[in-house]
């Protein structure tokens, strides 16, 4: 039998962990969603891929379940069980999907997971309320465990992480209105918007698994560095990713003038390409007159595609892509060092390391 390359073996390990987490998670997740009021549950069920826009059963994807897999993996890493860690796994997944429902509205994204976003199908108000309901349910999942000694701590940690996520999202939106944003500011925003919830997922898993305080702390730091690697890799996909991988149009972040991390690095580069990128970001978008978004120019999709191609080339020429690829690797190395410091059980450590490598690569 031919031995698989290390990367292929790690991918198989990571995908098996994700599949196991999804299998464990889905029954409980569905049960909590079905406790919502009918119209709200309908929107949430569509968002998770369980139904179509008319409420009929569907086979859409509910996402990769990375955060629940991290909860479960960290619980097992410190000697706990997957079943015991199911409540925080469900809670973290509910918070994550609250953020996705809101994020799609805020960004005006028309597609997610290869089909129309919930707000495009049901309207922004219905999708907004569904997101709110998922967030409230996340707290209930942890608090509806009478006498559980970790409930109060878990709700507090999840609330703190959600507050950071919201702060990061607000900063991300504010950056779109600013002519210049430093790379340091973008990294701080990413740590709040993305890394905070992954860090919380790892800490909750370790807590529910019965880990010692130093293990919980090490796994929390593992999640923080993994979250930054994940976001950097996701930003790379937002520019160079294929639509069949991302589920979104190519170059959507550039078209929206997002100050993603590769863009911030390019703008901070001090290069001629970086200065040209800053000029293009400050000017009107393709198909949009300087007077405002309602004054359209001719050109349509072809002009927008040409603009995205130009911006993509400028980011790469200014070094944004090279910086991001290097930084993602550095954050992954830091994450793996923190994982080792937690003294994890061997099999769980292998799964967590494989998940980290897959998430930081994001070419799948």
Short mmCIF file of C-alpha atoms in Angstrom, two decimals:
data_model
loop_
_atom_site.label_atom_id
_atom_site.label_comp_id
_atom_site.label_asym_id
_atom_site.label_seq_id
_atom_site.Cartn_x
_atom_site.Cartn_y
_atom_site.Cartn_z
CA UNK A 1 0.00 0.00 0.00
CA UNK A 2 1.29 3.46 -0.90
CA UNK A 3 1.97 5.72 2.08
CA UNK A 4 0.13 9.03 1.84
CA UNK A 5 2.16 12.24 2.07
CA UNK A 6 2.06 13.94 5.46
CA UNK A 7 -0.22 16.70 4.18
CA UNK A 8 -2.74 14.21 2.82
CA UNK A 9 -2.71 12.24 6.07
CA UNK A 10 -3.25 15.42 8.08
CA UNK A 11 -6.09 16.48 5.80
CA UNK A 12 -7.79 13.13 6.32
CA UNK A 13 -7.38 13.46 10.08
CA UNK A 14 -8.78 17.01 10.05
CA UNK A 15 -11.73 16.16 7.83
CA UNK A 16 -12.57 13.15 9.98
CA UNK A 17 -12.56 15.41 13.06
CA UNK A 18 -14.83 17.92 11.32
CA UNK A 19 -17.22 15.18 10.20
CA UNK A 20 -17.35 13.71 13.69
CA UNK A 21 -18.06 17.13 15.19
CA UNK A 22 -20.83 17.78 12.66
CA UNK A 23 -22.40 14.37 13.36
CA UNK A 24 -22.36 14.99 17.13
CA UNK A 25 -23.48 18.59 16.81
CA UNK A 26 -26.35 18.50 14.34
CA UNK A 27 -29.08 16.78 16.39
CA UNK A 28 -28.62 19.18 19.31
CA UNK A 29 -28.27 22.18 17.00
CA UNK A 30 -31.49 21.29 15.17
CA UNK A 31 -33.30 20.81 18.46
CA UNK A 32 -32.34 24.28 19.64
CA UNK A 33 -33.25 25.91 16.32
CA UNK A 34 -36.64 24.17 16.33
CA UNK A 35 -37.37 25.75 19.71
CA UNK A 36 -37.40 29.15 18.03
CA UNK A 37 -40.66 30.77 16.87
CA UNK A 38 -41.78 29.29 13.55
CA UNK A 39 -40.91 32.18 11.20
CA UNK A 40 -37.50 32.65 12.85
CA UNK A 41 -36.74 28.92 12.80
CA UNK A 42 -37.57 28.89 9.08
CA UNK A 43 -34.91 31.50 8.33
CA UNK A 44 -32.35 29.79 10.55
CA UNK A 45 -33.08 26.38 9.02
CA UNK A 46 -32.51 27.82 5.56
CA UNK A 47 -29.27 29.46 6.69
CA UNK A 48 -27.98 26.14 8.05
CA UNK A 49 -28.80 24.44 4.75
CA UNK A 50 -31.50 22.14 6.17
CA UNK A 51 -34.35 23.61 4.09
CA UNK A 52 -34.88 25.65 0.94
CA UNK A 53 -36.55 29.05 0.75
CA UNK A 54 -40.00 27.44 0.83
CA UNK A 55 -39.23 25.40 3.93
CA UNK A 56 -38.79 22.08 2.12
CA UNK A 57 -35.98 19.74 3.22
CA UNK A 58 -32.71 20.49 1.45
CA UNK A 59 -29.17 19.17 1.44
CA UNK A 60 -27.22 22.42 1.66
CA UNK A 61 -24.06 22.64 3.74
CA UNK A 62 -24.23 23.93 7.30
CA UNK A 63 -20.56 24.87 7.29
CA UNK A 64 -17.43 22.98 8.28
CA UNK A 65 -18.06 22.96 12.07
CA UNK A 66 -14.50 24.10 12.82
CA UNK A 67 -15.39 25.81 16.09
CA UNK A 68 -17.35 22.85 17.52
CA UNK A 69 -14.52 20.55 16.43
CA UNK A 70 -12.09 22.72 18.39
CA UNK A 71 -14.34 22.62 21.47
CA UNK A 72 -14.51 18.83 21.30
CA UNK A 73 -10.82 18.41 20.49
CA UNK A 74 -9.70 20.64 23.36
CA UNK A 75 -12.00 18.83 25.80
CA UNK A 76 -10.49 15.49 24.77
CA UNK A 77 -6.98 16.96 24.83
CA UNK A 78 -7.27 17.47 28.60
CA UNK A 79 -8.95 14.15 29.32
CA UNK A 80 -12.62 15.01 28.84
CA UNK A 81 -15.23 13.53 26.49
CA UNK A 82 -16.88 14.81 23.33
CA UNK A 83 -20.38 14.26 24.75
CA UNK A 84 -19.64 16.33 27.85
CA UNK A 85 -18.36 19.17 25.65
CA UNK A 86 -21.45 19.22 23.43
CA UNK A 87 -23.19 22.20 25.15
CA UNK A 88 -20.32 24.66 24.57
CA UNK A 89 -19.87 23.24 21.05
CA UNK A 90 -23.51 24.05 20.23
CA UNK A 91 -23.28 27.46 21.90
CA UNK A 92 -20.18 28.50 19.97
CA UNK A 93 -21.72 27.36 16.67
CA UNK A 94 -24.85 29.40 17.38
CA UNK A 95 -22.78 32.53 18.04
CA UNK A 96 -20.75 31.94 14.88
CA UNK A 97 -23.90 31.70 12.76
CA UNK A 98 -25.42 34.75 14.43
CA UNK A 99 -22.36 36.62 13.22
CA UNK A 100 -22.67 35.21 9.68
CA UNK A 101 -26.31 36.21 9.35
CA UNK A 102 -25.50 39.76 10.46
CA UNK A 103 -22.26 39.92 8.49
CA UNK A 104 -24.01 39.07 5.22
CA UNK A 105 -26.43 41.95 5.74
CA UNK A 106 -23.72 44.43 6.75
CA UNK A 107 -21.51 43.50 3.78
CA UNK A 108 -24.36 43.16 1.31
CA UNK A 109 -23.19 39.66 0.39
CA UNK A 110 -25.62 37.89 -1.94
CA UNK A 111 -24.22 34.36 -1.64
CA UNK A 112 -22.94 32.09 1.10
CA UNK A 113 -22.17 28.39 0.88
CA UNK A 114 -22.97 28.47 -2.84
CA UNK A 115 -26.54 29.72 -2.55
CA UNK A 116 -28.38 33.00 -1.85
CA UNK A 117 -27.85 34.39 1.64
CA UNK A 118 -30.76 34.35 4.09
CA UNK A 119 -31.37 38.10 3.81
CA UNK A 120 -31.64 37.85 0.02
CA UNK A 121 -34.34 35.18 0.39
CA UNK A 122 -36.27 36.41 3.42
CA UNK A 123 -35.28 40.08 3.68
CA UNK A 124 -32.79 41.87 5.91
CA UNK A 125 -35.19 42.27 8.84
CA UNK A 126 -36.03 38.56 9.03
CA UNK A 127 -32.37 37.54 8.77
CA UNK A 128 -31.38 40.09 11.41
CA UNK A 129 -33.95 38.74 13.86
CA UNK A 130 -32.89 35.16 13.16
CA UNK A 131 -29.31 36.09 14.00
CA UNK A 132 -30.46 37.75 17.22
CA UNK A 133 -32.39 34.62 18.17
CA UNK A 134 -29.37 32.37 17.62
CA UNK A 135 -27.28 34.60 19.86
CA UNK A 136 -29.86 34.48 22.66
CA UNK A 137 -30.11 30.71 22.33
CA UNK A 138 -26.34 30.38 22.65
CA UNK A 139 -26.51 31.75 26.16
CA UNK A 140 -29.45 29.50 26.98
CA UNK A 141 -27.56 26.39 25.90
CA UNK A 142 -24.96 27.04 28.58
CA UNK A 143 -27.30 28.39 31.25
CA UNK A 144 -30.01 25.70 30.87
CA UNK A 145 -27.94 23.17 32.78
CA UNK A 146 -29.24 23.39 36.35
CA UNK A 147 -26.49 23.00 38.88
CA UNK A 148 -23.70 22.71 36.33
CA UNK A 149 -20.65 24.30 38.01
CA UNK A 150 -19.28 25.78 34.77
CA UNK A 151 -22.40 27.46 33.38
CA UNK A 152 -21.77 30.93 34.80
CA UNK A 153 -18.13 30.95 33.71
CA UNK A 154 -19.06 29.64 30.27
CA UNK A 155 -21.73 32.29 29.70
CA UNK A 156 -19.32 35.00 30.83
CA UNK A 157 -16.52 33.83 28.54
CA UNK A 158 -18.85 33.46 25.57
CA UNK A 159 -20.37 36.89 26.20
CA UNK A 160 -16.92 38.48 26.36
CA UNK A 161 -15.89 36.81 23.11
CA UNK A 162 -19.11 37.91 21.41
CA UNK A 163 -18.58 41.49 22.54
CA UNK A 164 -15.09 41.41 21.05
CA UNK A 165 -16.48 39.92 17.84
CA UNK A 166 -19.00 42.76 17.56
CA UNK A 167 -16.31 45.35 18.28
CA UNK A 168 -14.15 43.83 15.56
CA UNK A 169 -17.02 43.89 13.08
CA UNK A 170 -17.68 47.55 13.88
CA UNK A 171 -14.00 48.36 13.30
CA UNK A 172 -14.04 46.45 10.02
CA UNK A 173 -16.96 48.55 8.78
CA UNK A 174 -15.39 51.78 10.01
CA UNK A 175 -12.16 50.98 8.17
CA UNK A 176 -14.05 51.05 4.86
CA UNK A 177 -14.72 54.76 5.41
CA UNK A 178 -11.12 55.64 6.28
CA UNK A 179 -8.51 56.56 3.70
CA UNK A 180 -5.71 54.81 5.60
CA UNK A 181 -5.68 52.01 8.14
CA UNK A 182 -2.45 50.62 9.55
CA UNK A 183 -1.57 46.97 9.45
CA UNK A 184 -1.42 46.93 13.25
CA UNK A 185 -4.99 48.22 13.43
CA UNK A 186 -6.15 45.52 11.02
CA UNK A 187 -4.43 42.81 13.03
CA UNK A 188 -6.09 44.06 16.22
CA UNK A 189 -9.45 44.09 14.44
CA UNK A 190 -8.94 40.52 13.22
CA UNK A 191 -8.02 39.33 16.69
CA UNK A 192 -11.36 40.63 17.95
CA UNK A 193 -13.55 39.77 14.97
CA UNK A 194 -12.28 36.25 14.31
CA UNK A 195 -9.72 35.03 16.83
CA UNK A 196 -11.76 35.87 19.94
CA UNK A 197 -14.44 33.26 19.21
CA UNK A 198 -11.94 30.54 18.20
CA UNK A 199 -9.96 31.29 21.35
CA UNK A 200 -13.15 31.04 23.41
CA UNK A 201 -14.08 27.75 21.72
CA UNK A 202 -10.75 26.22 22.71
CA UNK A 203 -10.93 27.56 26.27
CA UNK A 204 -14.51 26.33 26.76
CA UNK A 205 -13.58 22.89 25.48
CA UNK A 206 -10.64 22.69 27.88
CA UNK A 207 -12.81 23.96 30.75
CA UNK A 208 -15.62 21.47 30.11
CA UNK A 209 -13.00 18.74 29.69
CA UNK A 210 -11.70 19.34 33.20
CA UNK A 211 -8.36 20.84 32.22
CA UNK A 212 -6.00 22.47 34.71
CA UNK A 213 -5.89 26.29 34.59
CA UNK A 214 -2.54 26.30 32.78
CA UNK A 215 -3.94 23.91 30.15
CA UNK A 216 -7.00 26.09 29.62
CA UNK A 217 -4.78 29.12 29.22
CA UNK A 218 -2.45 27.40 26.74
CA UNK A 219 -5.36 26.17 24.64
CA UNK A 220 -6.95 29.62 24.74
CA UNK A 221 -3.71 31.02 23.28
CA UNK A 222 -3.68 28.18 20.73
CA UNK A 223 -7.11 29.39 19.59
CA UNK A 224 -6.01 33.01 19.39
CA UNK A 225 -3.05 32.30 17.12
CA UNK A 226 -5.09 29.85 15.08
CA UNK A 227 -7.79 32.48 14.69
CA UNK A 228 -5.30 34.98 13.30
CA UNK A 229 -3.85 32.39 10.91
CA UNK A 230 -7.39 31.48 9.86
CA UNK A 231 -8.33 35.11 9.19
CA UNK A 232 -5.17 35.84 7.21
CA UNK A 233 -5.76 32.74 5.09
CA UNK A 234 -9.42 33.70 4.67
CA UNK A 235 -8.39 37.17 3.50
CA UNK A 236 -6.09 35.56 0.95
CA UNK A 237 -9.05 33.54 -0.29
CA UNK A 238 -11.14 36.71 -0.42
CA UNK A 239 -8.78 38.02 -3.10
CA UNK A 240 -7.28 34.97 -4.81
CA UNK A 241 -9.74 32.23 -3.89
CA UNK A 242 -11.80 30.42 -6.51
CA UNK A 243 -15.58 30.99 -6.24
CA UNK A 244 -16.16 27.22 -6.09
CA UNK A 245 -14.10 27.19 -2.88
CA UNK A 246 -15.29 30.43 -1.28
CA UNK A 247 -18.94 30.32 -2.37
CA UNK A 248 -18.63 34.03 -3.23
CA UNK A 249 -17.71 35.97 -6.39
CA UNK A 250 -13.98 36.29 -7.09
CA UNK A 251 -12.45 39.44 -5.62
CA UNK A 252 -15.56 40.33 -3.63
CA UNK A 253 -13.49 41.90 -0.82
CA UNK A 254 -11.63 44.15 -3.23
CA UNK A 255 -14.81 45.19 -5.01
CA UNK A 256 -16.23 46.18 -1.62
CA UNK A 257 -13.01 48.09 -0.73
CA UNK A 258 -12.41 45.90 2.30
CA UNK A 259 -9.24 46.71 4.25
CA UNK A 260 -8.36 43.04 4.58
CA UNK A 261 -4.95 42.06 5.91
CA UNK A 262 -3.20 41.61 2.52
CA UNK A 263 -4.59 44.98 1.46
CA UNK A 264 -3.48 46.65 4.70
CA UNK A 265 0.01 45.20 4.27
CA UNK A 266 0.12 46.50 0.69
CA UNK A 267 -1.10 49.95 1.72
CA UNK A 268 1.54 50.07 4.48
CA UNK A 269 4.33 48.90 2.18
CA UNK A 270 5.63 52.32 1.12
CA UNK A 271 5.88 51.07 -2.46
CA UNK A 272 4.70 52.69 -5.67
CA UNK A 273 2.16 49.90 -6.07
CA UNK A 274 0.93 50.53 -2.54
CA UNK A 275 0.45 54.22 -3.27
CA UNK A 276 -1.41 53.41 -6.48
CA UNK A 277 -3.60 51.00 -4.56
CA UNK A 278 -4.42 53.74 -2.04
CA UNK A 279 -5.44 56.06 -4.88
CA UNK A 280 -7.68 53.42 -6.44
CA UNK A 281 -9.26 52.58 -3.07
CA UNK A 282 -10.00 56.27 -2.46
CA UNK A 283 -11.54 56.81 -5.90
CA UNK A 284 -14.97 55.81 -7.24
CA UNK A 285 -15.65 52.15 -7.83
CA UNK A 286 -16.16 50.74 -11.30
CA UNK A 287 -19.68 51.49 -12.46
CA UNK A 288 -20.07 54.23 -9.85
CA UNK A 289 -19.87 57.96 -10.42
CA UNK A 290 -18.01 60.21 -8.00
CA UNK A 291 -21.31 61.80 -6.97
CA UNK A 292 -22.48 58.72 -5.12
CA UNK A 293 -23.62 55.11 -5.40
CA UNK A 294 -26.87 55.96 -7.19
CA UNK A 295 -25.13 57.59 -10.14
CA UNK A 296 -24.08 54.67 -12.32
CA UNK A 297 -21.57 54.72 -15.15
CA UNK A 298 -21.53 52.42 -18.13
CA UNK A 299 -19.37 49.32 -18.10
CA UNK A 300 -21.25 47.01 -15.76
CA UNK A 301 -19.77 43.61 -14.80
CA UNK A 302 -16.93 43.83 -17.34
CA UNK A 303 -15.67 47.11 -15.86
CA UNK A 304 -15.97 45.73 -12.33
CA UNK A 305 -14.03 42.59 -13.27
CA UNK A 306 -11.27 44.70 -14.82
CA UNK A 307 -11.11 46.82 -11.68
CA UNK A 308 -10.83 43.76 -9.43
CA UNK A 309 -8.04 42.38 -11.63
CA UNK A 310 -6.14 45.69 -11.39
CA UNK A 311 -6.53 45.88 -7.60
CA UNK A 312 -5.47 42.24 -7.23
CA UNK A 313 -2.30 42.89 -9.20
CA UNK A 314 -1.49 45.99 -7.13
CA UNK A 315 -1.89 44.14 -3.82
CA UNK A 316 0.46 41.42 -5.02
CA UNK A 317 2.99 43.85 -6.49
CA UNK A 318 3.05 45.80 -3.22
CA UNK A 319 3.88 42.63 -1.28
CA UNK A 320 0.50 42.09 0.37
CA UNK A 321 0.17 38.49 -0.71
CA UNK A 322 3.71 37.54 0.30
CA UNK A 323 3.27 39.17 3.72
CA UNK A 324 -0.02 37.37 4.33
CA UNK A 325 1.31 33.95 3.35
CA UNK A 326 4.32 34.42 5.64
CA UNK A 327 2.22 35.77 8.53
CA UNK A 328 -0.27 32.91 8.32
CA UNK A 329 2.61 30.45 8.66
CA UNK A 330 4.06 32.32 11.62
CA UNK A 331 0.72 32.37 13.45
CA UNK A 332 0.25 28.66 12.77
CA UNK A 333 3.67 27.93 14.27
CA UNK A 334 2.76 29.93 17.38
CA UNK A 335 -0.55 28.08 17.65
CA UNK A 336 1.14 24.69 17.48
CA UNK A 337 3.66 25.74 20.14
CA UNK A 338 0.79 26.68 22.48
CA UNK A 339 -0.91 23.37 21.75
CA UNK A 340 2.25 21.51 22.76
CA UNK A 341 2.49 23.61 25.94
CA UNK A 342 -0.96 22.34 26.99
CA UNK A 343 0.43 18.77 27.32
CA UNK A 344 -2.50 17.34 25.34
CA UNK A 345 -3.47 13.70 24.99
CA UNK A 346 -1.71 12.31 21.94
CA UNK A 347 -4.67 11.46 19.69
CA UNK A 348 -6.46 14.74 20.43
CA UNK A 349 -3.25 16.67 19.82
CA UNK A 350 -2.92 15.10 16.38
CA UNK A 351 -6.49 16.06 15.50
CA UNK A 352 -6.08 19.64 16.74
CA UNK A 353 -2.81 20.09 14.89
CA UNK A 354 -4.38 18.75 11.70
CA UNK A 355 -7.38 21.07 12.11
CA UNK A 356 -5.05 24.01 12.64
CA UNK A 357 -3.03 23.26 9.52
CA UNK A 358 -6.13 22.81 7.40
CA UNK A 359 -7.76 26.01 8.70
CA UNK A 360 -4.59 28.05 8.19
CA UNK A 361 -4.26 26.85 4.61
CA UNK A 362 -7.89 27.39 3.51
CA UNK A 363 -7.31 26.04 -0.03
CA UNK A 364 -9.93 23.36 0.38
#
